[in-house]
Coordinates of C-alpha atoms (C1' of nucleotides) in Angstrom, one line a residue:
Chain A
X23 CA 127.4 97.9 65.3
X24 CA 128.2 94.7 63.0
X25 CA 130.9 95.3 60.6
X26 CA 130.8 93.4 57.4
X27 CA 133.4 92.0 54.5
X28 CA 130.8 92.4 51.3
X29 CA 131.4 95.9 50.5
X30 CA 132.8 96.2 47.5
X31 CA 129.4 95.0 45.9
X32 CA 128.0 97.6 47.3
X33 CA 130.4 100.5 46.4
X34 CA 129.5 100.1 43.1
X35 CA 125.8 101.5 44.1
X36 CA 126.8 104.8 46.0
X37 CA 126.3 106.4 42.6
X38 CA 125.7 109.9 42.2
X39 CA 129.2 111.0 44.5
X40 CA 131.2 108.3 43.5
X41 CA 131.0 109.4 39.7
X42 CA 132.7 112.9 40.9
X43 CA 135.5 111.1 41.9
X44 CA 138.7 110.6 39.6
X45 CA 139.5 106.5 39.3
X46 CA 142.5 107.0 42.3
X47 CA 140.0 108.5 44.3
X48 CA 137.5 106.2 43.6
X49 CA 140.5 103.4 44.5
X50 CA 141.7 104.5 47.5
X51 CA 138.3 105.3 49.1
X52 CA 137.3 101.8 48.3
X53 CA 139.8 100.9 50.5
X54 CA 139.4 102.3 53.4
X55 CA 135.4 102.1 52.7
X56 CA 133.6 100.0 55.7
X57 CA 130.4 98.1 56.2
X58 CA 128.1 98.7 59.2
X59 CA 125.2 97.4 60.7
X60 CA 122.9 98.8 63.2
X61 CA 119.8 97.8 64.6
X62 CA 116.2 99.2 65.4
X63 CA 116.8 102.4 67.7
X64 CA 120.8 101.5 67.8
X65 CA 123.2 104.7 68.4
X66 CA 124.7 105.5 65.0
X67 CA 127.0 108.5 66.3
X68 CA 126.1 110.6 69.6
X69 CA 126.0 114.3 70.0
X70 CA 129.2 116.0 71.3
X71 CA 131.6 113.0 69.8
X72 CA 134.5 114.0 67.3
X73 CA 133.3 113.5 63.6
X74 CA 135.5 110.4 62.3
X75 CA 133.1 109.5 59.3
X76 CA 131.3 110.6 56.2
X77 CA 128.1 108.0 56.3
X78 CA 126.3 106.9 53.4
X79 CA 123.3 104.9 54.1
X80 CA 122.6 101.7 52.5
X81 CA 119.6 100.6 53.5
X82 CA 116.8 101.3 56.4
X83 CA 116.4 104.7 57.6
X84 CA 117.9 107.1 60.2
X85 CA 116.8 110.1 62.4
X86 CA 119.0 112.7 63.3
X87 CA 117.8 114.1 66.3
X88 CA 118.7 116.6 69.1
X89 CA 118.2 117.0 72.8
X90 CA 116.9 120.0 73.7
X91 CA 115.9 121.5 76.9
X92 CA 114.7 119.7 79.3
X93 CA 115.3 116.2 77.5
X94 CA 112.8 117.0 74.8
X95 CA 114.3 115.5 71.7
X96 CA 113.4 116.9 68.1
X97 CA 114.2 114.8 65.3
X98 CA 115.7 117.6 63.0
X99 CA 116.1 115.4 59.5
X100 CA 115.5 112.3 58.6
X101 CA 117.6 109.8 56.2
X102 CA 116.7 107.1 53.6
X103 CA 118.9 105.4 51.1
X104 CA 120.8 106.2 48.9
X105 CA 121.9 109.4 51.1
X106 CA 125.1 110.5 52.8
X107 CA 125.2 112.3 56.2
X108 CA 126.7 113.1 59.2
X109 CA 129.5 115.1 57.1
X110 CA 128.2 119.1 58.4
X111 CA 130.0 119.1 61.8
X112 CA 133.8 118.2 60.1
X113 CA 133.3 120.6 57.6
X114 CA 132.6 122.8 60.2
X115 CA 135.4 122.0 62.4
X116 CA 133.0 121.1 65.2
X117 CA 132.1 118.1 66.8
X118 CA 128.6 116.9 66.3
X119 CA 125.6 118.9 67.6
X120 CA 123.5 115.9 66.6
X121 CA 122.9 112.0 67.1
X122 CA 122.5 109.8 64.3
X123 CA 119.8 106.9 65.4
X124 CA 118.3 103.8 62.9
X125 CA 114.9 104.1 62.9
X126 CA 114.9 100.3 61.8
X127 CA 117.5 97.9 60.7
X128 CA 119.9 100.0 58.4
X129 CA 123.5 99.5 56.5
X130 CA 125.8 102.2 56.8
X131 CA 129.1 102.7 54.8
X132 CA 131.8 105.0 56.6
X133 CA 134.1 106.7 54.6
X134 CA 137.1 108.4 57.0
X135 CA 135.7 112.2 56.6
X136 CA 139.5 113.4 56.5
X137 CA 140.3 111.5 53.4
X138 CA 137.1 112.7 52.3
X139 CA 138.0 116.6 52.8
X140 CA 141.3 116.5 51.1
X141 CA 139.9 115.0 48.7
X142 CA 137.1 117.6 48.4
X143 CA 140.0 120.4 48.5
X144 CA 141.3 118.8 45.6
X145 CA 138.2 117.8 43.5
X146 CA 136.0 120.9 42.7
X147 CA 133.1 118.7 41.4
X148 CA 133.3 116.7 45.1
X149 CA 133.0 120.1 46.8
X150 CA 130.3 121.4 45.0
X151 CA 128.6 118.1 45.5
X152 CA 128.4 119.3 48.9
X153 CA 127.9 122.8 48.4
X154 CA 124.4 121.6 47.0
X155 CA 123.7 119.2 49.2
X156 CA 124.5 122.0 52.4
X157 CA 122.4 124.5 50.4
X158 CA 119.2 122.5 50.2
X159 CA 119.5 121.1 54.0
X160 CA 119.9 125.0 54.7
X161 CA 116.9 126.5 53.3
X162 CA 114.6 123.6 54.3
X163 CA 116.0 124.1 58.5
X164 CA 114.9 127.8 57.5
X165 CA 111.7 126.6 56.3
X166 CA 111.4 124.4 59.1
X167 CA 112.0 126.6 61.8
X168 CA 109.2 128.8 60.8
X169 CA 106.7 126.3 60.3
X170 CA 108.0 125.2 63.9
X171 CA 107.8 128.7 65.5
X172 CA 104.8 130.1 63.4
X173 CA 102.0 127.2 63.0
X174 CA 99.9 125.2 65.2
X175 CA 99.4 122.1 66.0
X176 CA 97.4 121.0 63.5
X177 CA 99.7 122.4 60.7
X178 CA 103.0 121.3 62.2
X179 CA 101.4 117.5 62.4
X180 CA 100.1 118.1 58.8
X181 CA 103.8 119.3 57.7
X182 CA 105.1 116.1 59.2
X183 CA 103.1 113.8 57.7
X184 CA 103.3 115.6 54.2
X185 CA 107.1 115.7 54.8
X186 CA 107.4 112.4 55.7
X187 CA 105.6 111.2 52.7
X188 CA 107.8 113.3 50.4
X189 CA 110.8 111.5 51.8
X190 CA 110.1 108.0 52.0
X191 CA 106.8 107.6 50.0
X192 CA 104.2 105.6 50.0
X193 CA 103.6 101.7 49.8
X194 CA 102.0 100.5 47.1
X195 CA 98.2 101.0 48.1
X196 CA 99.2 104.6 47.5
X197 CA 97.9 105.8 50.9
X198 CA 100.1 104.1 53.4
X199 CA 103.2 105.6 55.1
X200 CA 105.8 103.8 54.1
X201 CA 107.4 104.8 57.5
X202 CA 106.2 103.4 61.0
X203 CA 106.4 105.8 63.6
X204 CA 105.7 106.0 67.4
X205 CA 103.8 108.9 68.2
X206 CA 106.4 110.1 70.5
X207 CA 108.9 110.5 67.1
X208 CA 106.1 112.0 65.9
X209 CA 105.9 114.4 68.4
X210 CA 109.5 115.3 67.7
X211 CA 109.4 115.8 64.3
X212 CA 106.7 118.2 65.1
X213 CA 107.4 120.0 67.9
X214 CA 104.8 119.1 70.5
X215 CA 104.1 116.5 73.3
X216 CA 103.0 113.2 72.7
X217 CA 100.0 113.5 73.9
X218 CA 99.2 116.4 71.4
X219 CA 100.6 114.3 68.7
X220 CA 98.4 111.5 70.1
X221 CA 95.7 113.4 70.4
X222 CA 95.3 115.8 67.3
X223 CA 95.9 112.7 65.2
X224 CA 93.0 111.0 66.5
X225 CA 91.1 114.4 65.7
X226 CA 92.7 114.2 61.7
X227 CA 91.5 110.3 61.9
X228 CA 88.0 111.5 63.2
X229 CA 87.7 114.0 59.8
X230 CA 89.0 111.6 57.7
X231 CA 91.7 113.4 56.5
X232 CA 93.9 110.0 58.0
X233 CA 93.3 106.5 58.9
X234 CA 95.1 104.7 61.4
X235 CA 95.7 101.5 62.2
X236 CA 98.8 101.4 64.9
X237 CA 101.7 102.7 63.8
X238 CA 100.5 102.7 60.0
X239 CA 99.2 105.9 58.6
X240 CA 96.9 106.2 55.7
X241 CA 96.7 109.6 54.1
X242 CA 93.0 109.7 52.7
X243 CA 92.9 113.3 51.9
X244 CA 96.6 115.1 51.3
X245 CA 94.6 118.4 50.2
X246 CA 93.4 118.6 53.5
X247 CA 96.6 118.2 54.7
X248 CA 98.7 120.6 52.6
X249 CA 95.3 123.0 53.4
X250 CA 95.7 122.2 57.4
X251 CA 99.7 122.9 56.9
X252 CA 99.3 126.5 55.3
X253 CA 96.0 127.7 56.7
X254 CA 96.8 127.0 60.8
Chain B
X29 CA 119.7 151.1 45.3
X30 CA 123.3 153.7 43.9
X31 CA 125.5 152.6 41.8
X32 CA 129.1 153.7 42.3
X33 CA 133.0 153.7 40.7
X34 CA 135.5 153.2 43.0
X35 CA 134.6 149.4 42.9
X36 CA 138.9 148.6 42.6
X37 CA 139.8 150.3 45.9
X38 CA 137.3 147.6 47.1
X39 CA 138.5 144.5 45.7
X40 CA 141.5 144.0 47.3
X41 CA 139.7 144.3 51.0
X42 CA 137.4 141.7 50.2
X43 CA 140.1 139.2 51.6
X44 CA 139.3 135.4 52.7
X45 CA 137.3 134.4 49.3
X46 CA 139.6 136.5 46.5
X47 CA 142.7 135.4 47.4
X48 CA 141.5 131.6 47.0
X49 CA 141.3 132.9 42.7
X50 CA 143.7 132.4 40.4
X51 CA 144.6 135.5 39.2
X52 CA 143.0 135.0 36.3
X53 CA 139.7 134.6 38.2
X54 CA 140.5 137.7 40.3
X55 CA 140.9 139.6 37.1
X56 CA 137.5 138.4 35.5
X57 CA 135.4 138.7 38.8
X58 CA 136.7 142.5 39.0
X59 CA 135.6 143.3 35.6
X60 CA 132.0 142.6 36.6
X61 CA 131.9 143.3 40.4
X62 CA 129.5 146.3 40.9
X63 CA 129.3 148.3 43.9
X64 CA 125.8 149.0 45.4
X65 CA 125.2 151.6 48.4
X66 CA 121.8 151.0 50.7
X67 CA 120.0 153.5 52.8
X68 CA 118.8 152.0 56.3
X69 CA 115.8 150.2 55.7
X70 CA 116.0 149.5 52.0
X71 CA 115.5 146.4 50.3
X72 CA 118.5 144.5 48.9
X73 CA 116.5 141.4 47.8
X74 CA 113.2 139.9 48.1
X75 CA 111.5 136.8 48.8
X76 CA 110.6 134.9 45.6
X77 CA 113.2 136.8 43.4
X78 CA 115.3 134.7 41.2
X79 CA 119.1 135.0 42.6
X80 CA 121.4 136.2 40.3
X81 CA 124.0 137.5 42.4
X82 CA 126.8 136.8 45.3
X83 CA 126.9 139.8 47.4
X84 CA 129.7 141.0 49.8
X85 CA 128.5 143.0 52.8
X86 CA 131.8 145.8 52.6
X87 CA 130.0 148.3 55.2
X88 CA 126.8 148.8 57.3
X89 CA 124.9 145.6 59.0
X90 CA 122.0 143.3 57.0
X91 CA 119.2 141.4 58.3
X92 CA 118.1 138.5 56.3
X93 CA 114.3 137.7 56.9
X94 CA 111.4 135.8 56.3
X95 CA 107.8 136.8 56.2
X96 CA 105.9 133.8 57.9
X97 CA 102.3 132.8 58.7
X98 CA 99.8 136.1 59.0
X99 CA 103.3 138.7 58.1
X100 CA 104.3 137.6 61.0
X101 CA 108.4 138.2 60.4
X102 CA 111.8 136.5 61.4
X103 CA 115.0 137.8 61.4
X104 CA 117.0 134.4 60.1
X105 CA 120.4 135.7 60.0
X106 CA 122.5 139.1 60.3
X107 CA 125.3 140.0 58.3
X108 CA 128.5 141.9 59.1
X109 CA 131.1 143.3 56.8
X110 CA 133.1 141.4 55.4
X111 CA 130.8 138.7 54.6
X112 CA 129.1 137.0 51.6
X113 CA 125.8 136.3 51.4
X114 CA 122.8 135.6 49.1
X115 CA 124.8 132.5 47.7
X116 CA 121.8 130.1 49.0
X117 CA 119.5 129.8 46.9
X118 CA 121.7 129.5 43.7
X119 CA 123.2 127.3 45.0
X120 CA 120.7 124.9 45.9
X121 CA 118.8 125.7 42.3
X122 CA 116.2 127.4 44.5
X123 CA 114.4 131.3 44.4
X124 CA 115.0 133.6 47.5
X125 CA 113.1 132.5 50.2
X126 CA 114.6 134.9 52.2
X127 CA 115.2 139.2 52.0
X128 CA 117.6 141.0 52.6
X129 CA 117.2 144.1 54.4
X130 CA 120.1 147.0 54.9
X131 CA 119.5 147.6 59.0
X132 CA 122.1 150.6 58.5
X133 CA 123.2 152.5 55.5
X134 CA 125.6 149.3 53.4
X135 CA 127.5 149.1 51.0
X136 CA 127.7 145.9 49.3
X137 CA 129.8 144.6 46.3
X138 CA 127.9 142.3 43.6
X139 CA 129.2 139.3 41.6
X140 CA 127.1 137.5 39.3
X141 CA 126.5 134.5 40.6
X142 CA 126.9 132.4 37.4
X143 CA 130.1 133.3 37.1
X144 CA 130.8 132.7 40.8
X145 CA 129.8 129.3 40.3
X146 CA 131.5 128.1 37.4
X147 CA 134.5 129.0 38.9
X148 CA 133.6 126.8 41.8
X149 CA 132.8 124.2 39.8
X150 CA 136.7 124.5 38.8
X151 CA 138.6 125.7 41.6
X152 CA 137.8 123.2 44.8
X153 CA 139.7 126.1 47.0
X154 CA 136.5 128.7 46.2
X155 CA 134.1 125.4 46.8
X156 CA 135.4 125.0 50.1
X157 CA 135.3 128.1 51.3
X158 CA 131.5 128.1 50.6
X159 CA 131.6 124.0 52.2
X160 CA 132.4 126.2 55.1
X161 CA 130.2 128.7 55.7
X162 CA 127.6 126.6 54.5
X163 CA 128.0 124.1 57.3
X164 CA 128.4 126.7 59.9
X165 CA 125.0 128.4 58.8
X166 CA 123.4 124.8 58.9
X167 CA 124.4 124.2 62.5
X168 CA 123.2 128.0 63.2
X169 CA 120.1 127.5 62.0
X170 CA 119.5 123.7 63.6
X171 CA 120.4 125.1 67.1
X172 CA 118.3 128.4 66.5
X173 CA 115.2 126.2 65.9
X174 CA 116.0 124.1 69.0
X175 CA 116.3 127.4 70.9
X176 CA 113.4 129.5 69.1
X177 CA 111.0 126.4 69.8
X178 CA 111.9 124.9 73.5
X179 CA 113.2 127.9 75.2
X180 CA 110.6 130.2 77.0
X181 CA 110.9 134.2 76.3
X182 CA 113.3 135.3 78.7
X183 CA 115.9 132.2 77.1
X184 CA 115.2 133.4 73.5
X185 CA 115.8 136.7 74.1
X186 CA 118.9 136.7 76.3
X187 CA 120.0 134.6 73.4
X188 CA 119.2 137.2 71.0
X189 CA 121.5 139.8 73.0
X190 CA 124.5 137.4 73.2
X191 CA 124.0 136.8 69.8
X192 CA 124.3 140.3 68.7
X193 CA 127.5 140.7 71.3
X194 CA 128.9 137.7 69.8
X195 CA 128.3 138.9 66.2
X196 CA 128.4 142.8 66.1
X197 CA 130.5 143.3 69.2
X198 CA 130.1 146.0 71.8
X199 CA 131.3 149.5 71.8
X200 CA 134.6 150.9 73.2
X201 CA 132.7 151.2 76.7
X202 CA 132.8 147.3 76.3
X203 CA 129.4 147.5 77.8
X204 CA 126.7 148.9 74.7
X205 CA 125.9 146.5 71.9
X206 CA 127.2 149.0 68.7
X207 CA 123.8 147.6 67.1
X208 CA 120.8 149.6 67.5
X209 CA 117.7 147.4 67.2
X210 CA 114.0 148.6 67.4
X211 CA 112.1 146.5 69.6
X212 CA 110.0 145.1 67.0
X213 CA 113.9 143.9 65.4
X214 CA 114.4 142.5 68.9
X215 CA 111.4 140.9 68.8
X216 CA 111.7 139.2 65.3
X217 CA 114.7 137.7 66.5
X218 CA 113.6 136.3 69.1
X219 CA 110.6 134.6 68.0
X220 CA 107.8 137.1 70.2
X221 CA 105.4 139.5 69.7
X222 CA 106.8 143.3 70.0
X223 CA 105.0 144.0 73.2
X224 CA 107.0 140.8 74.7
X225 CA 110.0 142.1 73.5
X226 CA 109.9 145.3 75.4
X227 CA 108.5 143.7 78.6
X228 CA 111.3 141.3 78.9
X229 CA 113.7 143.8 77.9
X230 CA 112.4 146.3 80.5
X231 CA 112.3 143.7 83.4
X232 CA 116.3 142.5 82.5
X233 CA 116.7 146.5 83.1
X234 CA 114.8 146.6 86.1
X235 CA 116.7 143.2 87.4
X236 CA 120.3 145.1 86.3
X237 CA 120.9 142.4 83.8
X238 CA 120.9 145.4 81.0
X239 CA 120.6 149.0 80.8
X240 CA 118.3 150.6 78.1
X241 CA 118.5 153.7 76.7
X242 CA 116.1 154.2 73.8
X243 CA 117.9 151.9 71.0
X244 CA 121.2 151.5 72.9
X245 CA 121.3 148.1 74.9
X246 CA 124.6 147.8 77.5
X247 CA 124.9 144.1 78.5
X248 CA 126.0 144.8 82.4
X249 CA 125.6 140.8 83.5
X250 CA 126.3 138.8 81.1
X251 CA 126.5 136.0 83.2
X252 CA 123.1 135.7 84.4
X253 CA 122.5 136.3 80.4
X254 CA 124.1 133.1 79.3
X255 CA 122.1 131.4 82.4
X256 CA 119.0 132.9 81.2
X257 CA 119.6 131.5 77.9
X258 CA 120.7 127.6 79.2
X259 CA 118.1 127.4 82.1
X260 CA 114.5 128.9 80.9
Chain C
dT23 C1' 101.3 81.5 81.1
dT24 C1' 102.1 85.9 84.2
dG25 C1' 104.5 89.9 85.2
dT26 C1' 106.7 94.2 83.5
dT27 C1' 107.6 97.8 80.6
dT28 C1' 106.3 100.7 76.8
dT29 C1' 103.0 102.8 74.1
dT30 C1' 98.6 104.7 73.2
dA31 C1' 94.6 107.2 74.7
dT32 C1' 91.9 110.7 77.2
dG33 C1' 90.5 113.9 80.7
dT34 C1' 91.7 118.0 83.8
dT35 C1' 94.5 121.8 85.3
dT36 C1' 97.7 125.4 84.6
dT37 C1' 100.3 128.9 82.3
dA38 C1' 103.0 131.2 79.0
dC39 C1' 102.2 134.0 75.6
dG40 C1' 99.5 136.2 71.8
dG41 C1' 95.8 139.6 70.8
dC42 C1' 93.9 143.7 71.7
dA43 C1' 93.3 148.3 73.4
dC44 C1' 95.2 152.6 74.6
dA45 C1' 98.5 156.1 76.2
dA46 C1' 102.9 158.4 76.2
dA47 C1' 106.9 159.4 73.9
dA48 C1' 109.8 160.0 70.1
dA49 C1' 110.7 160.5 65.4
dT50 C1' 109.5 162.5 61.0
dA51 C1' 107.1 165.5 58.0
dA52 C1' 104.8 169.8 56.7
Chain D
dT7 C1' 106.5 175.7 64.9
dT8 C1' 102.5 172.2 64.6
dA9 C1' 100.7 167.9 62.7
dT10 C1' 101.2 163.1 61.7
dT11 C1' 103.3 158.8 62.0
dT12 C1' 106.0 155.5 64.2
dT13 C1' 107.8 153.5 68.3
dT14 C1' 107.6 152.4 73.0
dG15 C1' 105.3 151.1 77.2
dT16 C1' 101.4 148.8 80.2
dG17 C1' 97.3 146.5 81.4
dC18 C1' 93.9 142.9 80.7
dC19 C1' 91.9 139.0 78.6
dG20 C1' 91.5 134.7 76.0
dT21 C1' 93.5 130.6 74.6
dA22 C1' 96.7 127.1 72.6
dA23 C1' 99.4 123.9 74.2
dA24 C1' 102.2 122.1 78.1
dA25 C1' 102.0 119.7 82.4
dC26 C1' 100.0 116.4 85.1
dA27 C1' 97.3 112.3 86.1
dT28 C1' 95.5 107.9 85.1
dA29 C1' 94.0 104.0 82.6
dA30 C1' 93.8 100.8 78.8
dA31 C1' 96.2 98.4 75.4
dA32 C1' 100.1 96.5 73.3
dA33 C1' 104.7 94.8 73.3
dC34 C1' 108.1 92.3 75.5
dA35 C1' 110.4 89.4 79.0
dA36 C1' 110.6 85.7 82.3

DNA sequence: TTGTTTTTATGTTTTACGGCACAAAAATAA
DNA sequence: TTATTTTTGTGCCGTAAAACATAAAAACAA
């Protein structure tokens, strides 16, 4: 973790929850605002620390994963830029259940999340800019633990591959993944082995409903896919 | 659904979240808070309805559900007086994904919502307290998808027991669970089919780990429960 | 370059759990 | 009471997906 001098320029970009704040809070946040850089598959925060920050990230992207039995990891959400995170667990009161890991090279502004909660106790328009934000996160871990639960295979790759392309696009071909994963984060986003991520991608590739060409995904046929994801 | 009249007795029970109101807030909230009374089994919301209220469980227990893939159904959450609930969706501009479902006769105070929220959107004390429960919820439902997906039967449910122990309490024998589940409940919990549900169930009773008697569950070991739940 | 680790790929075996069928028991209705 | 529906309890069978094994390919290091 690199920290940085040039972030005022930045703080000017953080948009949408800066404009809630009052200019003294906008003041004395930039003061105590810091720069960070991590690298590919660098340790952004680790389950079972003590929340210090509220992260806002920059620029890259960022899974946030769990271990779960057994040392089967499932990556539980996913981060791209302009977005804030890591704030659930001091809001809570609890430490976090979660890691916090750069899927590739990503600047991170840390905000110190006590500042940030008085703050929030003070300005209604700060707190309900979480209240929304906790409210989406909600219903989709409700959606997703269904999906998770209820689908197979087949749907629960589908779902991952429609989600990820709702979340960080496409390039400009307007097929291609704008995200390169390993299978194995694959896997974890959907809830299976690698091998079975492996394996029933090859079988999506084979009906061209995909195309693959290493880690880059081409998504030839999204009907199929949103088809795949409700049917089974 | 009843409607009743002696909503004002009520108000002033409704604790943690009315006396974060002005006064003036309490005053206008009481002037259109209804009171509802729920037979076991009855519907308090469904799925796809628009939201257009904050509801306060005051007595009796709730289950909040979703139907899944092939009507298959998951108990999400439970609810025990006094608690809010129903606030999601609203808050995150969003429909019901979710019912609501009375387990045992309820009676439950309603506040429309709009209100409720525009007096959030003023009063960062009444934000908070939603920031909150909010974040709790989210790391409920994070670790419940860990545990519905990579724990095998047994784990999920001697998590489902605990959880009810945790969340409804025992009776005064400090042994019975003072919810009454059917096994299908049991089984909607815990992510299984009903037949699962009652075979595990009957082998924890035949391995002393509970006691059955029709609907009532004692917990004798809860020990080996919480082992059951960590290991597999 | 060559060696080493990681990732991708595919085949085989095993098993946990769902699906189905069918009683018995209990709850509810007539 | 008797009839009917719902819930509970078991057994068996099929299968989706994990576990395991192994090899090829790619990435990375020395």
């Amino acid at each position: 973790m690199k920290k940085d001098a040039n972030i005022n320029d930045l703080l000017g970009n953080l948009g949408d929850m800066m404009s809630l704040l009052t200019e003294a809070q906008r003041l004395s946040l930039s003061k105590v605002a810091t720069l960070h850089k991590f690298r590919k598959n660098e340790l952004i925060y680790a389950a079972g620390a003590h929340p210090e920050s509220l992260y806002c990230l920059v620029s890259g992207k960022v899974k946030i994963c769990r271990e779960g039995v057994g040392a089967r990891t499932q990556i539980v959400r996913v981060i791209r830029s302009i977005e804030y995170f890591g704030y659930r667990p001091a809001f809570a009161g609890e430490d976090f259940l979660m890691s916090a890991i750069a899927f590739e090279p990503s600047m991170i502004v840390c905000f110190p999340i006590d500042i940030v909660m008085a703050m929030a106790k003070e300005n209604p328009l700060l707190a309900w800019f979480f209240v929304e934000r906790l409210a989406t996160d909600l219903g989709q871990a409700d959606e997703r633990t269904v999906t998770l639960t209820q689908k197979h295979i087949r749907g629960r790759l589908a779902d991952a591959l429609l989600f990820l392309k709702d979340h960080y696009g496409l390039e400009e071909d307007g097929y291609t993944l704008s995200i390169y994963l390993s299978r194995e984060d694959l896997a974890n986003m959907s809830n299976m082995t690698t091998a079975n991520a492996i394996r029933t991608l090859s079988a999506f590739a084979s009906e061209r409903i995909v195309a693959v060409d290493g880690r880059k995904i081409k998504l030839l046929d999204e009907a199929r896919l949103s088809k795949i994801s409700r049917m089974g």
